[in-house]
């Protein structure tokens, strides 16, 4: 079972459980009779949640290796020592390539339509209920996103055929994305005594940090990594020279951004203390990743299950 199936099963289970318990209470004559003003009167709600997140495609272009991006394949191919390492690894894996061949890449062979892989999505937040179903909400969410791209190396005079295949490299990027949302929330408390829709709209502040961006040469027979090179410069612009004691730095790629966010979901009331809220989340944001030199606006979205407790829960403990 992969992570995607696990998340879907967890979401389905959490959606089914409160409805099943409520149905059982009604079958045995224990109907929900309390007037649940705790869910829309003044006071605080606290929640923690988790789910899945889909990053916008526009910023995934940051990881396609293009020379127009700040982290690109020229960092490897323009350095004599890195280039020699690449050529030696390719010659070892592909018998039809020799040390006399020129090995490079072409922009047209890069992936111009990359996408983020499905990621987990965790969050916590607090809502202050002002009055008449309105509330002010502050939330923090986190997701670790990854991108995988493949492209063919270019060897002048050679083309792929039934006899041999062109060498292929894989680009693997990873980033941490933190989202802080300040929102206004409205609960439709009179729709149903158990299931109550809600919406949230607000401003977002975000921060992205690139954790990894690697070029990987895979063994075509085993599909295992033969050699890995980073495209993040740990030498602060100094050219790499093997065998030399070079000062290294912790490079920071990414940065702060902003945007707008919205959420919509259902508050499934378990009792007057706790609810389970399946929630759809979306944001249109400018992230701290410069794609082809520009920081672009991108749409991302996710789905989360929130477990919510109100302050009445804590007052009665």
PDB file of C-alpha atoms in Angstrom:
ATOM      1  CA  UNK A   1       0.000   0.000   0.000  1.00  0.00           C
ATOM      2  CA  UNK A   2       1.463   3.364  -1.011  1.00  0.00           C
ATOM      3  CA  UNK A   3       1.088   6.699   0.767  1.00  0.00           C
ATOM      4  CA  UNK A   4      -1.720   7.857  -1.551  1.00  0.00           C
ATOM      5  CA  UNK A   5      -3.888   4.813  -0.784  1.00  0.00           C
ATOM      6  CA  UNK A   6      -3.159   5.144   2.929  1.00  0.00           C
ATOM      7  CA  UNK A   7      -4.254   8.784   2.990  1.00  0.00           C
ATOM      8  CA  UNK A   8      -7.478   7.997   1.102  1.00  0.00           C
ATOM      9  CA  UNK A   9      -8.336   5.138   3.481  1.00  0.00           C
ATOM     10  CA  UNK A  10      -7.688   7.360   6.514  1.00  0.00           C
ATOM     11  CA  UNK A  11      -9.894  10.125   5.127  1.00  0.00           C
ATOM     12  CA  UNK A  12     -12.718   7.698   4.349  1.00  0.00           C
ATOM     13  CA  UNK A  13     -12.498   6.186   7.836  1.00  0.00           C
ATOM     14  CA  UNK A  14     -12.599   9.554   9.588  1.00  0.00           C
ATOM     15  CA  UNK A  15     -15.577  10.649   7.506  1.00  0.00           C
ATOM     16  CA  UNK A  16     -17.489   7.434   8.220  1.00  0.00           C
ATOM     17  CA  UNK A  17     -16.825   7.186  11.973  1.00  0.00           C
ATOM     18  CA  UNK A  18     -18.717  10.236  13.327  1.00  0.00           C
ATOM     19  CA  UNK A  19     -21.716   9.618  11.067  1.00  0.00           C
ATOM     20  CA  UNK A  20     -21.793   5.969  12.131  1.00  0.00           C
ATOM     21  CA  UNK A  21     -21.669   6.871  15.837  1.00  0.00           C
ATOM     22  CA  UNK A  22     -24.425   9.455  15.426  1.00  0.00           C
ATOM     23  CA  UNK A  23     -26.617   6.947  13.617  1.00  0.00           C
ATOM     24  CA  UNK A  24     -26.092   4.407  16.383  1.00  0.00           C
ATOM     25  CA  UNK A  25     -27.082   6.931  19.064  1.00  0.00           C
ATOM     26  CA  UNK A  26     -30.300   7.706  17.251  1.00  0.00           C
ATOM     27  CA  UNK A  27     -31.102   3.996  16.737  1.00  0.00           C
ATOM     28  CA  UNK A  28     -30.909   3.377  20.489  1.00  0.00           C
ATOM     29  CA  UNK A  29     -32.946   6.472  21.304  1.00  0.00           C
ATOM     30  CA  UNK A  30     -29.981   8.669  22.191  1.00  0.00           C
ATOM     31  CA  UNK A  31     -30.680  11.441  19.710  1.00  0.00           C
ATOM     32  CA  UNK A  32     -28.467  14.498  19.567  1.00  0.00           C
ATOM     33  CA  UNK A  33     -30.633  16.885  21.581  1.00  0.00           C
ATOM     34  CA  UNK A  34     -28.170  19.482  22.857  1.00  0.00           C
ATOM     35  CA  UNK A  35     -28.402  22.966  21.445  1.00  0.00           C
ATOM     36  CA  UNK A  36     -24.829  23.164  20.190  1.00  0.00           C
ATOM     37  CA  UNK A  37     -24.281  26.887  20.551  1.00  0.00           C
ATOM     38  CA  UNK A  38     -20.684  26.064  21.499  1.00  0.00           C
ATOM     39  CA  UNK A  39     -19.913  25.767  17.787  1.00  0.00           C
ATOM     40  CA  UNK A  40     -20.939  29.317  16.877  1.00  0.00           C
ATOM     41  CA  UNK A  41     -21.032  31.372  20.077  1.00  0.00           C
ATOM     42  CA  UNK A  42     -18.003  33.363  21.137  1.00  0.00           C
ATOM     43  CA  UNK A  43     -14.903  31.406  22.111  1.00  0.00           C
ATOM     44  CA  UNK A  44     -12.009  29.460  20.654  1.00  0.00           C
ATOM     45  CA  UNK A  45     -11.716  26.350  18.499  1.00  0.00           C
ATOM     46  CA  UNK A  46      -8.425  24.475  18.147  1.00  0.00           C
ATOM     47  CA  UNK A  47      -7.606  21.929  15.466  1.00  0.00           C
ATOM     48  CA  UNK A  48      -4.915  19.643  14.130  1.00  0.00           C
ATOM     49  CA  UNK A  49      -5.183  17.936  10.785  1.00  0.00           C
ATOM     50  CA  UNK A  50      -3.532  16.059   7.983  1.00  0.00           C
ATOM     51  CA  UNK A  51      -4.119  15.087   4.385  1.00  0.00           C
ATOM     52  CA  UNK A  52      -2.664  15.431   0.912  1.00  0.00           C
ATOM     53  CA  UNK A  53      -1.340  18.407  -1.046  1.00  0.00           C
ATOM     54  CA  UNK A  54      -0.860  19.153  -4.744  1.00  0.00           C
ATOM     55  CA  UNK A  55       1.688  21.843  -5.647  1.00  0.00           C
ATOM     56  CA  UNK A  56       1.104  24.143  -8.617  1.00  0.00           C
ATOM     57  CA  UNK A  57       2.773  23.225 -11.916  1.00  0.00           C
ATOM     58  CA  UNK A  58       4.259  26.663 -12.608  1.00  0.00           C
ATOM     59  CA  UNK A  59       6.839  26.539  -9.833  1.00  0.00           C
ATOM     60  CA  UNK A  60       7.706  22.902 -10.647  1.00  0.00           C
ATOM     61  CA  UNK A  61       9.558  24.368 -13.667  1.00  0.00           C
ATOM     62  CA  UNK A  62      12.178  25.553 -11.178  1.00  0.00           C
ATOM     63  CA  UNK A  63      13.451  21.951 -11.175  1.00  0.00           C
ATOM     64  CA  UNK A  64      13.706  21.198 -14.909  1.00  0.00           C
ATOM     65  CA  UNK A  65      17.427  22.096 -15.141  1.00  0.00           C
ATOM     66  CA  UNK A  66      17.068  24.902 -17.683  1.00  0.00           C
ATOM     67  CA  UNK A  67      19.939  27.372 -17.971  1.00  0.00           C
ATOM     68  CA  UNK A  68      17.375  30.149 -17.389  1.00  0.00           C
ATOM     69  CA  UNK A  69      16.887  29.020 -13.777  1.00  0.00           C
ATOM     70  CA  UNK A  70      19.277  29.879 -10.954  1.00  0.00           C
ATOM     71  CA  UNK A  71      19.985  26.189 -10.298  1.00  0.00           C
ATOM     72  CA  UNK A  72      20.669  24.553 -13.636  1.00  0.00           C
ATOM     73  CA  UNK A  73      22.624  21.889 -15.485  1.00  0.00           C
ATOM     74  CA  UNK A  74      25.296  24.357 -16.599  1.00  0.00           C
ATOM     75  CA  UNK A  75      26.596  24.167 -13.030  1.00  0.00           C
ATOM     76  CA  UNK A  76      27.711  20.621 -13.870  1.00  0.00           C
ATOM     77  CA  UNK A  77      28.514  20.699 -17.580  1.00  0.00           C
ATOM     78  CA  UNK A  78      30.502  23.954 -17.476  1.00  0.00           C
ATOM     79  CA  UNK A  79      32.844  22.635 -14.785  1.00  0.00           C
ATOM     80  CA  UNK A  80      35.652  20.541 -16.252  1.00  0.00           C
ATOM     81  CA  UNK A  81      35.892  18.169 -13.311  1.00  0.00           C
ATOM     82  CA  UNK A  82      32.153  17.580 -13.013  1.00  0.00           C
ATOM     83  CA  UNK A  83      31.943  17.089 -16.760  1.00  0.00           C
ATOM     84  CA  UNK A  84      34.711  14.468 -16.650  1.00  0.00           C
ATOM     85  CA  UNK A  85      32.849  12.649 -13.859  1.00  0.00           C
ATOM     86  CA  UNK A  86      29.676  12.610 -15.946  1.00  0.00           C
ATOM     87  CA  UNK A  87      31.478  11.359 -19.060  1.00  0.00           C
ATOM     88  CA  UNK A  88      33.289   8.599 -17.150  1.00  0.00           C
ATOM     89  CA  UNK A  89      30.029   7.423 -15.572  1.00  0.00           C
ATOM     90  CA  UNK A  90      28.207   7.454 -18.930  1.00  0.00           C
ATOM     91  CA  UNK A  91      31.009   5.536 -20.674  1.00  0.00           C
ATOM     92  CA  UNK A  92      30.922   2.920 -17.920  1.00  0.00           C
ATOM     93  CA  UNK A  93      27.186   2.339 -18.300  1.00  0.00           C
ATOM     94  CA  UNK A  94      26.760   2.733 -22.063  1.00  0.00           C
ATOM     95  CA  UNK A  95      29.269   0.715 -24.139  1.00  0.00           C
ATOM     96  CA  UNK A  96      28.514   2.607 -27.375  1.00  0.00           C
ATOM     97  CA  UNK A  97      29.782   5.861 -25.792  1.00  0.00           C
ATOM     98  CA  UNK A  98      33.526   6.504 -25.683  1.00  0.00           C
ATOM     99  CA  UNK A  99      35.735   9.003 -23.873  1.00  0.00           C
ATOM    100  CA  UNK A 100      36.204  10.788 -27.209  1.00  0.00           C
ATOM    101  CA  UNK A 101      32.493  11.606 -27.463  1.00  0.00           C
ATOM    102  CA  UNK A 102      31.176  14.988 -26.444  1.00  0.00           C
ATOM    103  CA  UNK A 103      28.342  14.700 -23.909  1.00  0.00           C
ATOM    104  CA  UNK A 104      26.002  17.577 -23.193  1.00  0.00           C
ATOM    105  CA  UNK A 105      22.312  18.421 -22.968  1.00  0.00           C
ATOM    106  CA  UNK A 106      19.856  20.451 -25.029  1.00  0.00           C
ATOM    107  CA  UNK A 107      17.167  22.772 -23.708  1.00  0.00           C
ATOM    108  CA  UNK A 108      14.579  21.198 -26.033  1.00  0.00           C
ATOM    109  CA  UNK A 109      15.151  17.816 -24.389  1.00  0.00           C
ATOM    110  CA  UNK A 110      14.272  19.084 -20.912  1.00  0.00           C
ATOM    111  CA  UNK A 111      10.840  18.543 -19.385  1.00  0.00           C
ATOM    112  CA  UNK A 112       8.817  21.714 -19.949  1.00  0.00           C
ATOM    113  CA  UNK A 113       5.726  20.371 -18.207  1.00  0.00           C
ATOM    114  CA  UNK A 114       6.901  18.986 -14.838  1.00  0.00           C
ATOM    115  CA  UNK A 115       4.554  18.393 -11.927  1.00  0.00           C
ATOM    116  CA  UNK A 116       4.998  17.938  -8.204  1.00  0.00           C
ATOM    117  CA  UNK A 117       4.443  14.502  -6.758  1.00  0.00           C
ATOM    118  CA  UNK A 118       1.541  13.988  -4.373  1.00  0.00           C
ATOM    119  CA  UNK A 119       2.645  15.134  -0.915  1.00  0.00           C
ATOM    120  CA  UNK A 120       1.439  14.949   2.661  1.00  0.00           C
ATOM    121  CA  UNK A 121      -0.168  18.011   4.247  1.00  0.00           C
ATOM    122  CA  UNK A 122      -0.238  18.692   8.010  1.00  0.00           C
ATOM    123  CA  UNK A 123      -1.594  21.695   9.828  1.00  0.00           C
ATOM    124  CA  UNK A 124      -2.797  23.197  13.057  1.00  0.00           C
ATOM    125  CA  UNK A 125      -4.860  26.256  13.786  1.00  0.00           C
ATOM    126  CA  UNK A 126      -7.070  28.289  16.077  1.00  0.00           C
ATOM    127  CA  UNK A 127     -10.378  30.037  15.419  1.00  0.00           C
ATOM    128  CA  UNK A 128     -11.890  32.787  17.536  1.00  0.00           C
ATOM    129  CA  UNK A 129     -15.664  32.812  17.161  1.00  0.00           C
ATOM    130  CA  UNK A 130     -16.753  36.423  17.097  1.00  0.00           C
ATOM    131  CA  UNK A 131     -20.544  36.137  16.824  1.00  0.00           C
ATOM    132  CA  UNK A 132     -23.360  34.913  14.563  1.00  0.00           C
ATOM    133  CA  UNK A 133     -21.282  32.118  12.983  1.00  0.00           C
ATOM    134  CA  UNK A 134     -18.389  34.445  12.062  1.00  0.00           C
ATOM    135  CA  UNK A 135     -14.853  33.673  13.233  1.00  0.00           C
ATOM    136  CA  UNK A 136     -11.277  34.822  12.752  1.00  0.00           C
ATOM    137  CA  UNK A 137      -8.891  31.942  12.002  1.00  0.00           C
ATOM    138  CA  UNK A 138      -5.107  31.630  12.134  1.00  0.00           C
ATOM    139  CA  UNK A 139      -3.510  28.455  10.779  1.00  0.00           C
ATOM    140  CA  UNK A 140      -0.108  26.988   9.970  1.00  0.00           C
ATOM    141  CA  UNK A 141       0.386  24.228   7.396  1.00  0.00           C
ATOM    142  CA  UNK A 142       3.433  22.350   6.171  1.00  0.00           C
ATOM    143  CA  UNK A 143       4.168  20.181   3.165  1.00  0.00           C
ATOM    144  CA  UNK A 144       7.340  18.626   1.756  1.00  0.00           C
ATOM    145  CA  UNK A 145       7.090  18.541  -2.039  1.00  0.00           C
ATOM    146  CA  UNK A 146       9.193  16.658  -4.568  1.00  0.00           C
ATOM    147  CA  UNK A 147       9.641  16.762  -8.346  1.00  0.00           C
ATOM    148  CA  UNK A 148      11.185  14.134 -10.625  1.00  0.00           C
ATOM    149  CA  UNK A 149      12.205  14.935 -14.223  1.00  0.00           C
ATOM    150  CA  UNK A 150      13.985  12.857 -16.832  1.00  0.00           C
ATOM    151  CA  UNK A 151      15.833  13.948 -19.962  1.00  0.00           C
ATOM    152  CA  UNK A 152      18.145  12.446 -22.563  1.00  0.00           C
ATOM    153  CA  UNK A 153      21.773  13.448 -22.761  1.00  0.00           C
ATOM    154  CA  UNK A 154      22.891  14.657 -26.169  1.00  0.00           C
ATOM    155  CA  UNK A 155      25.854  13.129 -27.961  1.00  0.00           C
ATOM    156  CA  UNK A 156      26.492  14.732 -31.374  1.00  0.00           C
ATOM    157  CA  UNK A 157      26.438  12.132 -34.134  1.00  0.00           C
ATOM    158  CA  UNK A 158      24.446   9.594 -32.128  1.00  0.00           C
ATOM    159  CA  UNK A 159      20.717   8.999 -31.955  1.00  0.00           C
ATOM    160  CA  UNK A 160      18.564   6.455 -30.168  1.00  0.00           C
ATOM    161  CA  UNK A 161      17.942   3.266 -32.151  1.00  0.00           C
ATOM    162  CA  UNK A 162      16.979  -0.358 -31.716  1.00  0.00           C
ATOM    163  CA  UNK A 163      20.673  -1.132 -31.233  1.00  0.00           C
ATOM    164  CA  UNK A 164      21.363   1.228 -28.344  1.00  0.00           C
ATOM    165  CA  UNK A 165      19.668   3.863 -26.262  1.00  0.00           C
ATOM    166  CA  UNK A 166      20.776   7.367 -25.425  1.00  0.00           C
ATOM    167  CA  UNK A 167      21.959   8.008 -21.869  1.00  0.00           C
ATOM    168  CA  UNK A 168      19.249   9.344 -19.583  1.00  0.00           C
ATOM    169  CA  UNK A 169      19.565  11.520 -16.486  1.00  0.00           C
ATOM    170  CA  UNK A 170      17.027  12.154 -13.743  1.00  0.00           C
ATOM    171  CA  UNK A 171      16.553  15.435 -11.886  1.00  0.00           C
ATOM    172  CA  UNK A 172      15.186  15.176  -8.343  1.00  0.00           C
ATOM    173  CA  UNK A 173      14.057  18.288  -6.479  1.00  0.00           C
ATOM    174  CA  UNK A 174      12.668  18.622  -2.967  1.00  0.00           C
ATOM    175  CA  UNK A 175      11.342  21.635  -1.074  1.00  0.00           C
ATOM    176  CA  UNK A 176       9.749  22.434   2.272  1.00  0.00           C
ATOM    177  CA  UNK A 177       6.741  24.721   2.056  1.00  0.00           C
ATOM    178  CA  UNK A 178       5.287  26.507   5.102  1.00  0.00           C
ATOM    179  CA  UNK A 179       1.936  28.297   4.846  1.00  0.00           C
ATOM    180  CA  UNK A 180       0.478  30.764   7.359  1.00  0.00           C
ATOM    181  CA  UNK A 181      -3.129  31.831   6.737  1.00  0.00           C
ATOM    182  CA  UNK A 182      -5.120  34.583   8.438  1.00  0.00           C
ATOM    183  CA  UNK A 183      -8.756  34.107   7.442  1.00  0.00           C
ATOM    184  CA  UNK A 184     -12.345  35.035   8.083  1.00  0.00           C
ATOM    185  CA  UNK A 185     -14.566  32.014   8.580  1.00  0.00           C
ATOM    186  CA  UNK A 186     -18.308  31.516   8.366  1.00  0.00           C
ATOM    187  CA  UNK A 187     -20.232  28.479   9.635  1.00  0.00           C
ATOM    188  CA  UNK A 188     -23.673  27.608   8.231  1.00  0.00           C
ATOM    189  CA  UNK A 189     -24.873  26.342  11.600  1.00  0.00           C
ATOM    190  CA  UNK A 190     -28.576  26.000  10.762  1.00  0.00           C
ATOM    191  CA  UNK A 191     -28.202  23.695   7.770  1.00  0.00           C
ATOM    192  CA  UNK A 192     -28.098  20.461   9.780  1.00  0.00           C
ATOM    193  CA  UNK A 193     -27.670  19.573  13.441  1.00  0.00           C
ATOM    194  CA  UNK A 194     -24.694  17.278  12.703  1.00  0.00           C
ATOM    195  CA  UNK A 195     -23.253  18.287   9.328  1.00  0.00           C
ATOM    196  CA  UNK A 196     -22.551  22.016   8.999  1.00  0.00           C
ATOM    197  CA  UNK A 197     -20.811  23.562   5.960  1.00  0.00           C
ATOM    198  CA  UNK A 198     -18.219  26.295   6.433  1.00  0.00           C
ATOM    199  CA  UNK A 199     -16.024  28.547   4.291  1.00  0.00           C
ATOM    200  CA  UNK A 200     -12.812  30.489   4.985  1.00  0.00           C
ATOM    201  CA  UNK A 201     -11.178  33.251   2.937  1.00  0.00           C
ATOM    202  CA  UNK A 202      -8.002  35.101   3.838  1.00  0.00           C
ATOM    203  CA  UNK A 203      -4.442  36.221   3.248  1.00  0.00           C
ATOM    204  CA  UNK A 204      -1.486  33.871   3.084  1.00  0.00           C
ATOM    205  CA  UNK A 205       2.171  34.265   4.003  1.00  0.00           C
ATOM    206  CA  UNK A 206       4.470  31.482   2.870  1.00  0.00           C
ATOM    207  CA  UNK A 207       8.081  30.408   2.951  1.00  0.00           C
ATOM    208  CA  UNK A 208       9.789  27.899   0.653  1.00  0.00           C
ATOM    209  CA  UNK A 209      13.193  26.317   1.194  1.00  0.00           C
ATOM    210  CA  UNK A 210      14.786  24.075  -1.427  1.00  0.00           C
ATOM    211  CA  UNK A 211      16.133  21.035   0.418  1.00  0.00           C
ATOM    212  CA  UNK A 212      17.593  19.092  -2.497  1.00  0.00           C
ATOM    213  CA  UNK A 213      18.140  19.374  -6.237  1.00  0.00           C
ATOM    214  CA  UNK A 214      20.160  16.498  -7.670  1.00  0.00           C
ATOM    215  CA  UNK A 215      21.096  15.168 -11.096  1.00  0.00           C
ATOM    216  CA  UNK A 216      21.177  11.372 -10.997  1.00  0.00           C
ATOM    217  CA  UNK A 217      22.611   8.956 -13.564  1.00  0.00           C
ATOM    218  CA  UNK A 218      20.830   5.614 -13.302  1.00  0.00           C
ATOM    219  CA  UNK A 219      22.159   2.224 -14.337  1.00  0.00           C
ATOM    220  CA  UNK A 220      19.944   1.310 -17.338  1.00  0.00           C
ATOM    221  CA  UNK A 221      20.042  -2.381 -16.372  1.00  0.00           C
ATOM    222  CA  UNK A 222      19.198  -2.140 -12.660  1.00  0.00           C
ATOM    223  CA  UNK A 223      17.664   1.357 -12.506  1.00  0.00           C
ATOM    224  CA  UNK A 224      19.814   2.022  -9.434  1.00  0.00           C
ATOM    225  CA  UNK A 225      21.721   5.305  -9.019  1.00  0.00           C
ATOM    226  CA  UNK A 226      25.254   5.102 -10.429  1.00  0.00           C
ATOM    227  CA  UNK A 227      26.287   8.671  -9.637  1.00  0.00           C
ATOM    228  CA  UNK A 228      24.595  11.717  -8.088  1.00  0.00           C
ATOM    229  CA  UNK A 229      25.545  15.392  -8.367  1.00  0.00           C
ATOM    230  CA  UNK A 230      23.949  18.324  -6.597  1.00  0.00           C
ATOM    231  CA  UNK A 231      22.838  21.416  -8.510  1.00  0.00           C
ATOM    232  CA  UNK A 232      22.825  23.488  -5.319  1.00  0.00           C
ATOM    233  CA  UNK A 233      26.118  25.364  -5.079  1.00  0.00           C
ATOM    234  CA  UNK A 234      27.765  24.669  -1.690  1.00  0.00           C
ATOM    235  CA  UNK A 235      30.880  26.698  -2.623  1.00  0.00           C
ATOM    236  CA  UNK A 236      29.172  30.111  -2.996  1.00  0.00           C
ATOM    237  CA  UNK A 237      30.243  30.561  -6.629  1.00  0.00           C
ATOM    238  CA  UNK A 238      33.782  29.185  -6.344  1.00  0.00           C
ATOM    239  CA  UNK A 239      34.536  26.574  -9.074  1.00  0.00           C
ATOM    240  CA  UNK A 240      34.699  22.986  -7.840  1.00  0.00           C
ATOM    241  CA  UNK A 241      38.180  21.428  -7.831  1.00  0.00           C
ATOM    242  CA  UNK A 242      38.548  17.837  -6.549  1.00  0.00           C
ATOM    243  CA  UNK A 243      41.140  17.161  -3.872  1.00  0.00           C
ATOM    244  CA  UNK A 244      41.201  20.777  -2.684  1.00  0.00           C
ATOM    245  CA  UNK A 245      40.043  21.750   0.794  1.00  0.00           C
ATOM    246  CA  UNK A 246      37.267  24.148  -0.231  1.00  0.00           C
ATOM    247  CA  UNK A 247      35.114  26.132   2.162  1.00  0.00           C
ATOM    248  CA  UNK A 248      31.493  25.017   2.030  1.00  0.00           C
ATOM    249  CA  UNK A 249      28.302  26.903   2.833  1.00  0.00           C
ATOM    250  CA  UNK A 250      24.715  25.997   3.510  1.00  0.00           C
ATOM    251  CA  UNK A 251      23.094  27.420   0.382  1.00  0.00           C
ATOM    252  CA  UNK A 252      19.634  28.935   0.805  1.00  0.00           C
ATOM    253  CA  UNK A 253      17.386  28.736  -2.228  1.00  0.00           C
ATOM    254  CA  UNK A 254      13.782  29.880  -1.968  1.00  0.00           C
ATOM    255  CA  UNK A 255      12.379  32.537   0.325  1.00  0.00           C
ATOM    256  CA  UNK A 256       9.189  34.242   1.528  1.00  0.00           C
ATOM    257  CA  UNK A 257       6.048  34.876  -0.483  1.00  0.00           C
ATOM    258  CA  UNK A 258       2.413  35.846  -0.186  1.00  0.00           C
ATOM    259  CA  UNK A 259      -1.001  35.127  -1.638  1.00  0.00           C
ATOM    260  CA  UNK A 260      -4.672  34.520  -0.953  1.00  0.00           C
ATOM    261  CA  UNK A 261      -6.231  31.337   0.374  1.00  0.00           C
ATOM    262  CA  UNK A 262      -9.648  29.785   0.775  1.00  0.00           C
ATOM    263  CA  UNK A 263     -11.088  26.703   2.413  1.00  0.00           C
ATOM    264  CA  UNK A 264     -14.440  24.960   2.302  1.00  0.00           C
ATOM    265  CA  UNK A 265     -15.570  21.949   4.242  1.00  0.00           C
ATOM    266  CA  UNK A 266     -18.073  20.208   6.454  1.00  0.00           C
ATOM    267  CA  UNK A 267     -18.101  20.319  10.225  1.00  0.00           C
ATOM    268  CA  UNK A 268     -19.275  16.884  11.328  1.00  0.00           C
ATOM    269  CA  UNK A 269     -20.321  17.299  14.962  1.00  0.00           C
ATOM    270  CA  UNK A 270     -19.405  14.345  17.155  1.00  0.00           C
ATOM    271  CA  UNK A 271     -20.605  16.108  20.323  1.00  0.00           C
ATOM    272  CA  UNK A 272     -20.507  19.597  21.801  1.00  0.00           C
ATOM    273  CA  UNK A 273     -16.786  19.242  22.465  1.00  0.00           C
ATOM    274  CA  UNK A 274     -15.340  17.709  19.275  1.00  0.00           C
ATOM    275  CA  UNK A 275     -15.975  17.783  15.543  1.00  0.00           C
ATOM    276  CA  UNK A 276     -14.275  16.231  12.525  1.00  0.00           C
ATOM    277  CA  UNK A 277     -13.964  18.603   9.573  1.00  0.00           C
ATOM    278  CA  UNK A 278     -13.110  17.308   6.086  1.00  0.00           C
ATOM    279  CA  UNK A 279     -11.700  20.385   4.371  1.00  0.00           C
ATOM    280  CA  UNK A 280     -10.695  21.403   0.853  1.00  0.00           C
ATOM    281  CA  UNK A 281      -7.915  24.005   0.771  1.00  0.00           C
ATOM    282  CA  UNK A 282      -6.711  26.169  -2.109  1.00  0.00           C
ATOM    283  CA  UNK A 283      -4.300  29.069  -2.492  1.00  0.00           C
ATOM    284  CA  UNK A 284      -3.102  31.373  -5.240  1.00  0.00           C
ATOM    285  CA  UNK A 285       0.361  32.417  -4.189  1.00  0.00           C
ATOM    286  CA  UNK A 286       3.606  33.987  -5.195  1.00  0.00           C
ATOM    287  CA  UNK A 287       6.340  31.733  -3.829  1.00  0.00           C
ATOM    288  CA  UNK A 288      10.002  32.496  -3.227  1.00  0.00           C
ATOM    289  CA  UNK A 289      11.098  30.470  -6.278  1.00  0.00           C
ATOM    290  CA  UNK A 290      12.230  32.382  -9.365  1.00  0.00           C
ATOM    291  CA  UNK A 291      11.136  30.422 -12.444  1.00  0.00           C
ATOM    292  CA  UNK A 292      13.113  31.569 -15.492  1.00  0.00           C
ATOM    293  CA  UNK A 293      14.088  34.635 -13.470  1.00  0.00           C
ATOM    294  CA  UNK A 294      10.564  35.630 -12.385  1.00  0.00           C
ATOM    295  CA  UNK A 295       8.574  34.821  -9.263  1.00  0.00           C
ATOM    296  CA  UNK A 296       5.227  33.684 -10.647  1.00  0.00           C
ATOM    297  CA  UNK A 297       1.772  33.277  -9.141  1.00  0.00           C
ATOM    298  CA  UNK A 298       0.733  29.642  -8.866  1.00  0.00           C
ATOM    299  CA  UNK A 299      -2.376  27.762  -7.737  1.00  0.00           C
ATOM    300  CA  UNK A 300      -1.990  24.891  -5.254  1.00  0.00           C
ATOM    301  CA  UNK A 301      -4.599  22.870  -3.424  1.00  0.00           C
ATOM    302  CA  UNK A 302      -5.071  20.089  -0.929  1.00  0.00           C
ATOM    303  CA  UNK A 303      -7.521  18.075   1.137  1.00  0.00           C
ATOM    304  CA  UNK A 304      -7.308  17.680   4.889  1.00  0.00           C
ATOM    305  CA  UNK A 305      -9.172  16.136   7.799  1.00  0.00           C
ATOM    306  CA  UNK A 306      -9.228  18.422  10.848  1.00  0.00           C
ATOM    307  CA  UNK A 307      -9.944  17.181  14.352  1.00  0.00           C
ATOM    308  CA  UNK A 308     -11.448  20.207  16.132  1.00  0.00           C
ATOM    309  CA  UNK A 309     -11.889  20.836  19.870  1.00  0.00           C
ATOM    310  CA  UNK A 310     -13.538  23.951  21.263  1.00  0.00           C
ATOM    311  CA  UNK A 311     -12.619  25.781  24.448  1.00  0.00           C
ATOM    312  CA  UNK A 312     -15.647  24.247  26.180  1.00  0.00           C
ATOM    313  CA  UNK A 313     -13.759  20.931  25.959  1.00  0.00           C
ATOM    314  CA  UNK A 314     -10.851  22.325  27.974  1.00  0.00           C
ATOM    315  CA  UNK A 315     -13.038  24.219  30.465  1.00  0.00           C
ATOM    316  CA  UNK A 316     -14.686  20.957  31.487  1.00  0.00           C
ATOM    317  CA  UNK A 317     -11.495  19.010  32.053  1.00  0.00           C
TER     318      UNK A 317
END
